[in-house]
Short mmCIF file of N, CA and C in Angstrom, two decimals:
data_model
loop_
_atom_site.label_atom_id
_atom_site.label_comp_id
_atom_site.label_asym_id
_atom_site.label_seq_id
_atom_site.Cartn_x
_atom_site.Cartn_y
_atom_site.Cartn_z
N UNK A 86 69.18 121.46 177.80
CA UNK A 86 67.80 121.11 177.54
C UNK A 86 67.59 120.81 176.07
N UNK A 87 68.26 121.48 174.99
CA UNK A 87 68.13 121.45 173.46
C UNK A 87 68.93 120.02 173.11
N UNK A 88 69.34 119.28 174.18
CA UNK A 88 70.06 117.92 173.53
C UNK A 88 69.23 117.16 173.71
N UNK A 89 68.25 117.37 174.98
CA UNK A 89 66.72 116.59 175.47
C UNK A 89 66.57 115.96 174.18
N UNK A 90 65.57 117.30 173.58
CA UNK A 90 64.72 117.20 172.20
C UNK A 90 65.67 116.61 171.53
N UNK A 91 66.53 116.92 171.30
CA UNK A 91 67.26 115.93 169.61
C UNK A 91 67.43 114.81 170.06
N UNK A 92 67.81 114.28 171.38
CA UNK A 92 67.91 113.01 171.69
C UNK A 92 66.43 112.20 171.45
N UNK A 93 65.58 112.82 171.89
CA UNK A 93 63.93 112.09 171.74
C UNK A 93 63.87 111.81 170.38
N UNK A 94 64.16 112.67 169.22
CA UNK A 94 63.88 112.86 167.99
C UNK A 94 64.77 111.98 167.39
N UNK A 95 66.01 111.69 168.01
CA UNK A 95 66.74 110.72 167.45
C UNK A 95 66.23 109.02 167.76
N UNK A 96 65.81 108.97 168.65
CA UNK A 96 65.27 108.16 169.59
C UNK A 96 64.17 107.56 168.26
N UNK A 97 63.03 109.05 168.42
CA UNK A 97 62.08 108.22 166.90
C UNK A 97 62.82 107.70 165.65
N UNK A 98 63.27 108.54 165.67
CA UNK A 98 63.59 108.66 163.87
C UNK A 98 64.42 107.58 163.95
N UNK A 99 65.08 106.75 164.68
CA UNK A 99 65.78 105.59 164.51
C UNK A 99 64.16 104.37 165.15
N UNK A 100 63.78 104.23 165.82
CA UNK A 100 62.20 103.13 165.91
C UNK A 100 61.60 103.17 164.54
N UNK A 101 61.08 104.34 164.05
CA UNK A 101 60.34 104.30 162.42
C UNK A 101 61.25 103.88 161.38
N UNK A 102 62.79 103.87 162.00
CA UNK A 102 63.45 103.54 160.89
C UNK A 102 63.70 101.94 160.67
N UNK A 103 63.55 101.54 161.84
CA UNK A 103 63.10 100.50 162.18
C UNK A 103 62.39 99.69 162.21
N UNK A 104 61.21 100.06 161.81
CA UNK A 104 59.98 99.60 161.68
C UNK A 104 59.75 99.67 160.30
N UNK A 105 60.72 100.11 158.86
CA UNK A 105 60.52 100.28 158.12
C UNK A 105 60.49 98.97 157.07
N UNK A 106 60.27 98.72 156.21
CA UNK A 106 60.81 97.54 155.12
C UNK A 106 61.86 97.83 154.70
N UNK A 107 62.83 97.02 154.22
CA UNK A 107 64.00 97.63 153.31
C UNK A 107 63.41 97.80 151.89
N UNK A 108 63.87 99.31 151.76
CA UNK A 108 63.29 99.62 150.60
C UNK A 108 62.04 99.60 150.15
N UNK A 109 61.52 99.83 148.44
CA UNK A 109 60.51 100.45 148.26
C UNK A 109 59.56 99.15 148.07
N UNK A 110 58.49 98.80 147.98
CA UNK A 110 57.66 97.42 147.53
C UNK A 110 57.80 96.58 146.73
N UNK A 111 58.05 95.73 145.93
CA UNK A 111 58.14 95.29 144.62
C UNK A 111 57.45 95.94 144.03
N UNK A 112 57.64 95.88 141.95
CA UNK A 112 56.30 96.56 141.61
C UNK A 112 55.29 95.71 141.34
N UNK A 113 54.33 96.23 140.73
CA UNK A 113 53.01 95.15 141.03
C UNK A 113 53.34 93.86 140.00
N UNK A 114 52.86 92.79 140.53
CA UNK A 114 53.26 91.41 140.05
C UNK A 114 54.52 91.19 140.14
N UNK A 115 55.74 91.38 140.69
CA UNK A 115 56.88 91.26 140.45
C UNK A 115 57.35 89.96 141.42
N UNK A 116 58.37 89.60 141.27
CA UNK A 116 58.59 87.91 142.13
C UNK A 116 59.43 89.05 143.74
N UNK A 117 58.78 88.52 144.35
CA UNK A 117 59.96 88.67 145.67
C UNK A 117 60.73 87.81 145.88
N UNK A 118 61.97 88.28 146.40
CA UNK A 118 62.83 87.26 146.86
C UNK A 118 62.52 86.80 148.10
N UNK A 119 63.06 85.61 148.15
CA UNK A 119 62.65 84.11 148.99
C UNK A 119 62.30 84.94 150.21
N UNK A 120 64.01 85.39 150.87
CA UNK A 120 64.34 86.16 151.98
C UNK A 120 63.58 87.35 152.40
N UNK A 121 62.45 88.08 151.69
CA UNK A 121 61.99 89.18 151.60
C UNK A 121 60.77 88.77 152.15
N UNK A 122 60.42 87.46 151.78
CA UNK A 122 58.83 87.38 151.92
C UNK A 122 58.19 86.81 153.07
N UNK A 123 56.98 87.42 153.35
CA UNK A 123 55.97 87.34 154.16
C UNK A 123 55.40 86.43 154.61
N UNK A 124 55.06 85.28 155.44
CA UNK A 124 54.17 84.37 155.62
C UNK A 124 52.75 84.39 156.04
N UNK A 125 52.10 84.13 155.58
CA UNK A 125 50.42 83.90 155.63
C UNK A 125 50.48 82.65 156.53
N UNK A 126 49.56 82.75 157.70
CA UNK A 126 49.79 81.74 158.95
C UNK A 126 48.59 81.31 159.04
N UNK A 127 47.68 82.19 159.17
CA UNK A 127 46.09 82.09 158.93
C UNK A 127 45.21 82.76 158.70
N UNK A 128 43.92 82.05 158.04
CA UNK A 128 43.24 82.26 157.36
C UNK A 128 42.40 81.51 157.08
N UNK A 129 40.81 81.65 157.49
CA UNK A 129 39.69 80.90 157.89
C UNK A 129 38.38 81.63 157.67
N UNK A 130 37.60 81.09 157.29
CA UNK A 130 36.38 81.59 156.98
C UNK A 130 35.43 80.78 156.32
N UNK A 131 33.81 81.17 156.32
CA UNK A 131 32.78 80.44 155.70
C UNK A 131 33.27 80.34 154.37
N UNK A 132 32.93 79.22 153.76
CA UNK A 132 32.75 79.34 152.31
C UNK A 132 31.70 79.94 151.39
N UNK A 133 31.81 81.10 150.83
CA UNK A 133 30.36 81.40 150.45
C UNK A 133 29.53 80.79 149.59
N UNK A 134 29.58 79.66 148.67
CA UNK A 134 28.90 78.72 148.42
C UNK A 134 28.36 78.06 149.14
N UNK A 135 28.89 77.12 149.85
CA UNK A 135 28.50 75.71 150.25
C UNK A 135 28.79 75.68 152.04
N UNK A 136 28.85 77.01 152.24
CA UNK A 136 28.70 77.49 153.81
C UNK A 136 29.68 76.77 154.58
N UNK A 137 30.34 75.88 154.34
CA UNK A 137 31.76 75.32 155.41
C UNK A 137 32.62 76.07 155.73
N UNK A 138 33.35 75.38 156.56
CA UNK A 138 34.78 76.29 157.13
C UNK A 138 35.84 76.03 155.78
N UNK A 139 36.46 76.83 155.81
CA UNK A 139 37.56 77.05 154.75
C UNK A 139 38.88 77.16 155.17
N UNK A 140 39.87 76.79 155.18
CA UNK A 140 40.87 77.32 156.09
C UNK A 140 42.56 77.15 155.27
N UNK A 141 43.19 78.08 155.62
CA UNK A 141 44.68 77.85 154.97
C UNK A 141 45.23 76.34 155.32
N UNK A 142 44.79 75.81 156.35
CA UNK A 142 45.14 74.51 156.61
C UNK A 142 45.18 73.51 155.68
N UNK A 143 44.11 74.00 154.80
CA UNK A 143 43.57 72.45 153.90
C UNK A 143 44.49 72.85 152.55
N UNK A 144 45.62 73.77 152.61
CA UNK A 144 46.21 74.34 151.12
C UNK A 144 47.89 73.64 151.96
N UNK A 145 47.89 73.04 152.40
CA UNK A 145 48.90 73.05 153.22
C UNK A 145 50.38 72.34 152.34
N UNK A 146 51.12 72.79 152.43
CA UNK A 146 52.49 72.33 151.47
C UNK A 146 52.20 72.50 149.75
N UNK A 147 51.27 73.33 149.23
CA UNK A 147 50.90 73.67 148.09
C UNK A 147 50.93 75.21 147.96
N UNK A 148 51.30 75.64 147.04
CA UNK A 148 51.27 77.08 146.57
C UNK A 148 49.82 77.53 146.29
N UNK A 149 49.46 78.64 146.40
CA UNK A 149 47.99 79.02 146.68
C UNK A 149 47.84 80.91 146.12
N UNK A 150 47.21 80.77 145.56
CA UNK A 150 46.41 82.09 145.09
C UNK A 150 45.45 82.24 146.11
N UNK A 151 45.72 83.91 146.47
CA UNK A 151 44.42 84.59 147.15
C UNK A 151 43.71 85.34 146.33
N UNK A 152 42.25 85.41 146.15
CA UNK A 152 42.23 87.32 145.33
C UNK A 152 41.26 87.17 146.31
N UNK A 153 41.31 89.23 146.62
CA UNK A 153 40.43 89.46 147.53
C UNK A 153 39.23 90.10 146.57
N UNK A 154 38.12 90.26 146.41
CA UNK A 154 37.45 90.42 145.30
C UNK A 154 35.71 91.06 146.22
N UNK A 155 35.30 91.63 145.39
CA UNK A 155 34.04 91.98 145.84
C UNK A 155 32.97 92.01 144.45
N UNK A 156 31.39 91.72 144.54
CA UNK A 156 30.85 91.69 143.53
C UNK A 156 30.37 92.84 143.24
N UNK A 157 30.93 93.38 143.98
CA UNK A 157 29.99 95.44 143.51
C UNK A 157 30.92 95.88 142.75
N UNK A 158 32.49 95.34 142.34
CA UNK A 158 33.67 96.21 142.12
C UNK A 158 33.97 95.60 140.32
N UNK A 159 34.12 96.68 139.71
CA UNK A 159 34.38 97.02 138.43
C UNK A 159 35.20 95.59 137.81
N UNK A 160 36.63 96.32 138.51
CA UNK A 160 38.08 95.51 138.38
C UNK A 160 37.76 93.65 138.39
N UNK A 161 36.88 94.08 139.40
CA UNK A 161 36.55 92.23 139.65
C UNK A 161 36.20 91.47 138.48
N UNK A 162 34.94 92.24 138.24
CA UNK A 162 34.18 91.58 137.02
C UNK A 162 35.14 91.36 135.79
N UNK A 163 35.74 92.16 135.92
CA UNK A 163 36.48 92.20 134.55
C UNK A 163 37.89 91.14 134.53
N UNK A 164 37.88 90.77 136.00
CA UNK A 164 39.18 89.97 136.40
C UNK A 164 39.16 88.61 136.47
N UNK A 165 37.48 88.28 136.21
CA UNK A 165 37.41 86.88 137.12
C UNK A 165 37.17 85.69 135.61
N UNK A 166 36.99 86.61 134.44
CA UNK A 166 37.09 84.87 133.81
C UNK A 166 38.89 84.96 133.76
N UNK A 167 39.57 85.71 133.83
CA UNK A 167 41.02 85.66 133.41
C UNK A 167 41.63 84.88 134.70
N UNK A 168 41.27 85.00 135.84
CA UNK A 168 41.47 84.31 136.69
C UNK A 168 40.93 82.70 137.08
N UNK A 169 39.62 83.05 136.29
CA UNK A 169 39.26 81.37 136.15
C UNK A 169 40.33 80.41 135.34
N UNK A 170 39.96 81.02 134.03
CA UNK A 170 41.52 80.79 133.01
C UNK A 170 42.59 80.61 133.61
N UNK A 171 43.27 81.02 134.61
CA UNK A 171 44.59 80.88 135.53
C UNK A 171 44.50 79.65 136.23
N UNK A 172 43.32 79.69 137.00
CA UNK A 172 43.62 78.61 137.60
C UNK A 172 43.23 77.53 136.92
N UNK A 173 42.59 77.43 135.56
CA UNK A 173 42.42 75.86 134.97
C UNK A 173 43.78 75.51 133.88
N UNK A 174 44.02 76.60 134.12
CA UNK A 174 45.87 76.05 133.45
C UNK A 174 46.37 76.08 134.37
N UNK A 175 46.68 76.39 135.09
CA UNK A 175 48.11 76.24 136.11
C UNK A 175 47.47 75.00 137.24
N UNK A 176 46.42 74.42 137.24
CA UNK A 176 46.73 73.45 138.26
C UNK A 176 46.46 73.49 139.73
N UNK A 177 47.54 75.22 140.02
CA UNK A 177 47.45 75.31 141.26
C UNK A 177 45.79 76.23 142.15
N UNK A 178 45.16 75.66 143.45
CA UNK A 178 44.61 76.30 143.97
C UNK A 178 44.50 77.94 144.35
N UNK A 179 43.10 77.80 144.18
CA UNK A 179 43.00 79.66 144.32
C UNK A 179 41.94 79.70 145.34
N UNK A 180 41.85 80.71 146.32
CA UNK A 180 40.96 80.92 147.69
C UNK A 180 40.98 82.40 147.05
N UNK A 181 39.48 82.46 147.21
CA UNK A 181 39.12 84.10 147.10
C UNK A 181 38.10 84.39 148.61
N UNK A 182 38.49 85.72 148.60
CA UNK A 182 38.42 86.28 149.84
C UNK A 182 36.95 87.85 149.05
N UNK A 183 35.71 87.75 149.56
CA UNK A 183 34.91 88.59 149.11
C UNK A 183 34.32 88.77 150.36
N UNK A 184 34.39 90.68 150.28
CA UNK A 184 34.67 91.17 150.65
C UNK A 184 33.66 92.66 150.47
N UNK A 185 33.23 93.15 151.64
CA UNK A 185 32.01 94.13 151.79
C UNK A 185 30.82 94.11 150.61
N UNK A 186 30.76 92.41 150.16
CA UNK A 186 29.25 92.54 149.43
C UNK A 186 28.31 91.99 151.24
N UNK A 187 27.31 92.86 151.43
CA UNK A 187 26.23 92.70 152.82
C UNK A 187 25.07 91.78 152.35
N UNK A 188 24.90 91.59 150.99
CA UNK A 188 23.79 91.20 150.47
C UNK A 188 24.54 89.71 150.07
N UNK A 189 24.27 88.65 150.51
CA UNK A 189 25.08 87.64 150.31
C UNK A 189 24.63 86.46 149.11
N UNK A 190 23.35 86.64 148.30
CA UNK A 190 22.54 86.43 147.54
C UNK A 190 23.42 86.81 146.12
N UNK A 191 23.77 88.08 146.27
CA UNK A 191 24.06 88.87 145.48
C UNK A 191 25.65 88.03 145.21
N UNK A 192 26.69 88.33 146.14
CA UNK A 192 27.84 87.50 146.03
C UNK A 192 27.56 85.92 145.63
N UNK A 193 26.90 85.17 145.79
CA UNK A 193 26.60 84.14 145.43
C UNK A 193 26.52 84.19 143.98
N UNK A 194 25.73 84.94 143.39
CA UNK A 194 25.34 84.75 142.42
C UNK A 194 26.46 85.23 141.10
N UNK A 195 27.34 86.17 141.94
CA UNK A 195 28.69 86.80 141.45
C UNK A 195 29.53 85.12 141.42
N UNK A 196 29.78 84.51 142.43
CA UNK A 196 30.41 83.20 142.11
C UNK A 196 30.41 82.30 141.75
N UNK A 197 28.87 82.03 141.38
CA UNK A 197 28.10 80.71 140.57
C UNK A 197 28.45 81.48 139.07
N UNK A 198 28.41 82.49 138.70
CA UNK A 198 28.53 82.67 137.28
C UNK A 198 29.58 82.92 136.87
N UNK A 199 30.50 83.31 138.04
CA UNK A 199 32.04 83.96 137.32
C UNK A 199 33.42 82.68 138.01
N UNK A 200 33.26 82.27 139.53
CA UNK A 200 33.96 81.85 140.06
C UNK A 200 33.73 80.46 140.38
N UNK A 201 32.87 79.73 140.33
CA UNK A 201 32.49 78.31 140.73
C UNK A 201 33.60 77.36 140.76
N UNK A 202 34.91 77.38 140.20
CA UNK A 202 35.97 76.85 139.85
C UNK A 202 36.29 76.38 141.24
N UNK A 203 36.73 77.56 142.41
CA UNK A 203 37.35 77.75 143.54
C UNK A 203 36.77 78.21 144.44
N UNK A 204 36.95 77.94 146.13
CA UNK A 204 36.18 78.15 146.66
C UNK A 204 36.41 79.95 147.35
N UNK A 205 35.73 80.48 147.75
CA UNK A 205 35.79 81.84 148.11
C UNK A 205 35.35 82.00 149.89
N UNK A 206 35.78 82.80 150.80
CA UNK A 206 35.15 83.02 151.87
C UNK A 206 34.29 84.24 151.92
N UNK A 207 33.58 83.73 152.72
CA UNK A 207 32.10 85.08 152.80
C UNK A 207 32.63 85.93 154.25
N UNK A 208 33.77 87.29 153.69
CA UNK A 208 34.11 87.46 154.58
C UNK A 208 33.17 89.56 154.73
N UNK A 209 32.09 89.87 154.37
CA UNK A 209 31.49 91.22 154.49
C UNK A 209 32.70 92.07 155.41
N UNK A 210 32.92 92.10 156.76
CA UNK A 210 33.65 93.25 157.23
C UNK A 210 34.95 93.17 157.09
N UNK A 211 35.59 92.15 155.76
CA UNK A 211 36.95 92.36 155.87
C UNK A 211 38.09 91.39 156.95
N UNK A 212 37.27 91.03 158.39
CA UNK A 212 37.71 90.39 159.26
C UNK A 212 39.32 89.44 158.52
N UNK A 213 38.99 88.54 157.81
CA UNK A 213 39.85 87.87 157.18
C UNK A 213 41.38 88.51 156.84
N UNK A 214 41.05 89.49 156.49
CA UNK A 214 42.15 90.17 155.83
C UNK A 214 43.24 90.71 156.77
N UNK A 215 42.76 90.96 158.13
CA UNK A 215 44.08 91.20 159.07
C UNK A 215 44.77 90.25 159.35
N UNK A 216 44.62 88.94 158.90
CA UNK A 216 45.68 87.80 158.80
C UNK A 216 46.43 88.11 157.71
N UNK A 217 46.39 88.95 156.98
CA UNK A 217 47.54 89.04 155.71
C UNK A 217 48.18 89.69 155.63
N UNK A 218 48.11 90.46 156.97
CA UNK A 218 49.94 91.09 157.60
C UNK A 218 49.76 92.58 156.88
N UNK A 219 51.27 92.40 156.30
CA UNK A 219 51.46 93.98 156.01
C UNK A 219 50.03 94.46 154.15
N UNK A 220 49.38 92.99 153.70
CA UNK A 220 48.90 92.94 152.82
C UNK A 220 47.74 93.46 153.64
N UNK A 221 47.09 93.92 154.45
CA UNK A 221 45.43 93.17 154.98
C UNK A 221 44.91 94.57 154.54
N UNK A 222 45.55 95.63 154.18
CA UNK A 222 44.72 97.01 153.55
C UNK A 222 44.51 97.17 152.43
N UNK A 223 44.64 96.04 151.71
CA UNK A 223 45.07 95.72 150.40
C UNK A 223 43.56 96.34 149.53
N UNK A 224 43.96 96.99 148.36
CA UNK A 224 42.64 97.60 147.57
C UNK A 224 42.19 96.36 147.14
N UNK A 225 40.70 96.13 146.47
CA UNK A 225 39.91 95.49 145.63
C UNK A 225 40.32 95.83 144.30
N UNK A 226 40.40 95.21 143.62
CA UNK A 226 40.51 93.32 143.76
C UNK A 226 42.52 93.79 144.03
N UNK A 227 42.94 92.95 144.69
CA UNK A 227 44.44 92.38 144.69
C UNK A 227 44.29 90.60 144.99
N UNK A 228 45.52 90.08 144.03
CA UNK A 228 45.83 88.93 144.23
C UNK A 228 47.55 88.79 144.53
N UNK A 229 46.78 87.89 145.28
CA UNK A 229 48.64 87.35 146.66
C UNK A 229 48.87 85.77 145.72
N UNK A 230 50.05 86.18 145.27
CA UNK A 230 50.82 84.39 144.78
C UNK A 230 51.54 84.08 146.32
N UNK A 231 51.23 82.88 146.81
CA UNK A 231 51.93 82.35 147.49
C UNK A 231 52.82 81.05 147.47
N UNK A 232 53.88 81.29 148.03
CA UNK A 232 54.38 79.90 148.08
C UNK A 232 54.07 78.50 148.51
N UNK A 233 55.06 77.55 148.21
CA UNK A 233 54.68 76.52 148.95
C UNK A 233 54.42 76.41 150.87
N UNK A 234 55.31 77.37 151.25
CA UNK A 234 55.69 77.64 152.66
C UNK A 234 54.60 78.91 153.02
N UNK A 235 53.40 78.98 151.53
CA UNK A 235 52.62 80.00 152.11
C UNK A 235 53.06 81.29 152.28
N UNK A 236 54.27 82.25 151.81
CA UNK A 236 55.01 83.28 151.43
C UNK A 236 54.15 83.91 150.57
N UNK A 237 54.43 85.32 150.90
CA UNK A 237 53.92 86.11 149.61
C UNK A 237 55.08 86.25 148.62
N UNK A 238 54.69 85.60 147.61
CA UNK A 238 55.80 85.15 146.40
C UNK A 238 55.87 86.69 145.77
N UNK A 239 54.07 87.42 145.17
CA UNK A 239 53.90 88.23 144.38
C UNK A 239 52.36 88.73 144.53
N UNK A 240 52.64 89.89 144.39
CA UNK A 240 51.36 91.06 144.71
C UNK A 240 50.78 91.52 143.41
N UNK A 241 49.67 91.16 143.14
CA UNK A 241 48.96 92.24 141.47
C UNK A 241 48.01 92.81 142.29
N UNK A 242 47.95 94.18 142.43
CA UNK A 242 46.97 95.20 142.62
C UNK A 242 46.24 95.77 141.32
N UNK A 243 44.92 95.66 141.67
CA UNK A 243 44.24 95.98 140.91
C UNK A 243 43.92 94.33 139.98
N UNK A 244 42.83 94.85 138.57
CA UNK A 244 42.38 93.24 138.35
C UNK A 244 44.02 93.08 137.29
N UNK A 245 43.69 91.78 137.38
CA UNK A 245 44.90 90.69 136.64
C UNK A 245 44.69 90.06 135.63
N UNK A 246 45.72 89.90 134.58
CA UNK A 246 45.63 89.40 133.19
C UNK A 246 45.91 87.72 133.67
N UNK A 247 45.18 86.67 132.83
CA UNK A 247 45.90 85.93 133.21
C UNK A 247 47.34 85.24 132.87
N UNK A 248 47.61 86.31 131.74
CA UNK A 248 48.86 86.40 130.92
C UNK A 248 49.96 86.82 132.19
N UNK A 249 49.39 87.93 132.84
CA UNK A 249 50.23 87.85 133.48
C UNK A 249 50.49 87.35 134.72
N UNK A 250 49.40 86.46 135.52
CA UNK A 250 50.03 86.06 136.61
C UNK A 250 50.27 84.76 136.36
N UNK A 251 50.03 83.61 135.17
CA UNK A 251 50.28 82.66 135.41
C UNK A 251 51.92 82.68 134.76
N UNK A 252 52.64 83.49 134.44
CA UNK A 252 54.06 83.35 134.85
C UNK A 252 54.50 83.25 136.22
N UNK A 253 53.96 83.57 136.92
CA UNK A 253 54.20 83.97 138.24
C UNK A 253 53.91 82.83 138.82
N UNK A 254 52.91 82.57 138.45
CA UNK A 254 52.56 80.76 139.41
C UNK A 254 53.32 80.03 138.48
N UNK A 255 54.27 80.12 137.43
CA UNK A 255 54.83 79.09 137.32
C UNK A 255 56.17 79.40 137.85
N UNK A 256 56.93 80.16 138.13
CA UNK A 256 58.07 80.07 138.77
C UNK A 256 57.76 79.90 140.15
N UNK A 257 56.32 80.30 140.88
CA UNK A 257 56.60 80.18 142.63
C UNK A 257 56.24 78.19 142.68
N UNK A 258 55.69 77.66 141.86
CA UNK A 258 55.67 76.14 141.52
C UNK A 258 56.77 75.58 140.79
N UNK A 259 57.85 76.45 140.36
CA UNK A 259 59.13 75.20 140.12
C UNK A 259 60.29 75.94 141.39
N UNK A 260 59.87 76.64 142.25
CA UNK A 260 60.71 76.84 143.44
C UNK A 260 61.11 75.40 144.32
#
């Protein structure tokens, strides 16, 4: 009967081991390798400006910045001219994803003054974010570098310099 139990226990402990990533995360901002990374498949939502559909579709064969961002959150404010700055040097597109502002007046007015550059989705319960896989629990603010193939290239948790991620968009753009 005592081989039962160790057999069951072996049974888990090899599925969770299984289910695991190899190894520990990158650290924050760091490049993943090609082979390591994640694909973003979809991803759709209102635009919170100008109220249209938004969709990963229209970024299609281009490398793409996500930040998920909210206008109630500290990190944000403090993140978003450095991120404006990012994306008017580097070229490449950025989709922001905002996130549990309920008052949508309020987020608006967070993106007409800080973000107007790029377009953002008006996503309040988060919905959006379970398309981003093992990312979708991701704290406020995080930004996803993606590849051309839409990969998660590189993860910055928490707000971002733009010192430091536009290294990052320049190596996932000479891939």
């Amino acid at each position: 009967m005592r081989t039962g139990g160790l057999t069951t226990l072996l049974a888990v402990t090899i599925t969770v081991a299984g289910c695991a990533t190899s190894g520990p995360p990158p650290a924050n901002g760091a490049l993943i390798p090609v082979d390591q990374r994640q694909a973003i498949t979809t991803l759709a939502g209102e635009d919170l400006l100008k109220g249209a559909p938004v969709s990963l579709d229209q970024f299609h064969g281009d490398a793409l910045i996500i930040n998920i961002w909210g206008a109630w959150c500290g990190p944000c404010r403090a993140e978003a001219p450095e991120l404006v700055q990012a994306h008017a040097e580097s070229g490449v597109d950025f989709l922001g994803i905002d996130v549990r502002d309920h008052d949508r007046g309020f987020a608006e007015d967070f993106a007409r003054d800080r973000l107007a550059a790029y377009p953002s989705l008006y996503d309040p319960p988060g919905r959006a974010l379970v398309n981003l896989g093992r990312y979708r629990n991701a704290q406020v603010p995080t930004t996803l570098v993606l590849d051309r193939e839409h990969r998660v290239a590189a993860v910055f948790h928490g707000g971002v310099l733009a010192a430091d991620i536009l290294p990052r968009i320049r190596e996932v753009t000479a891939e």
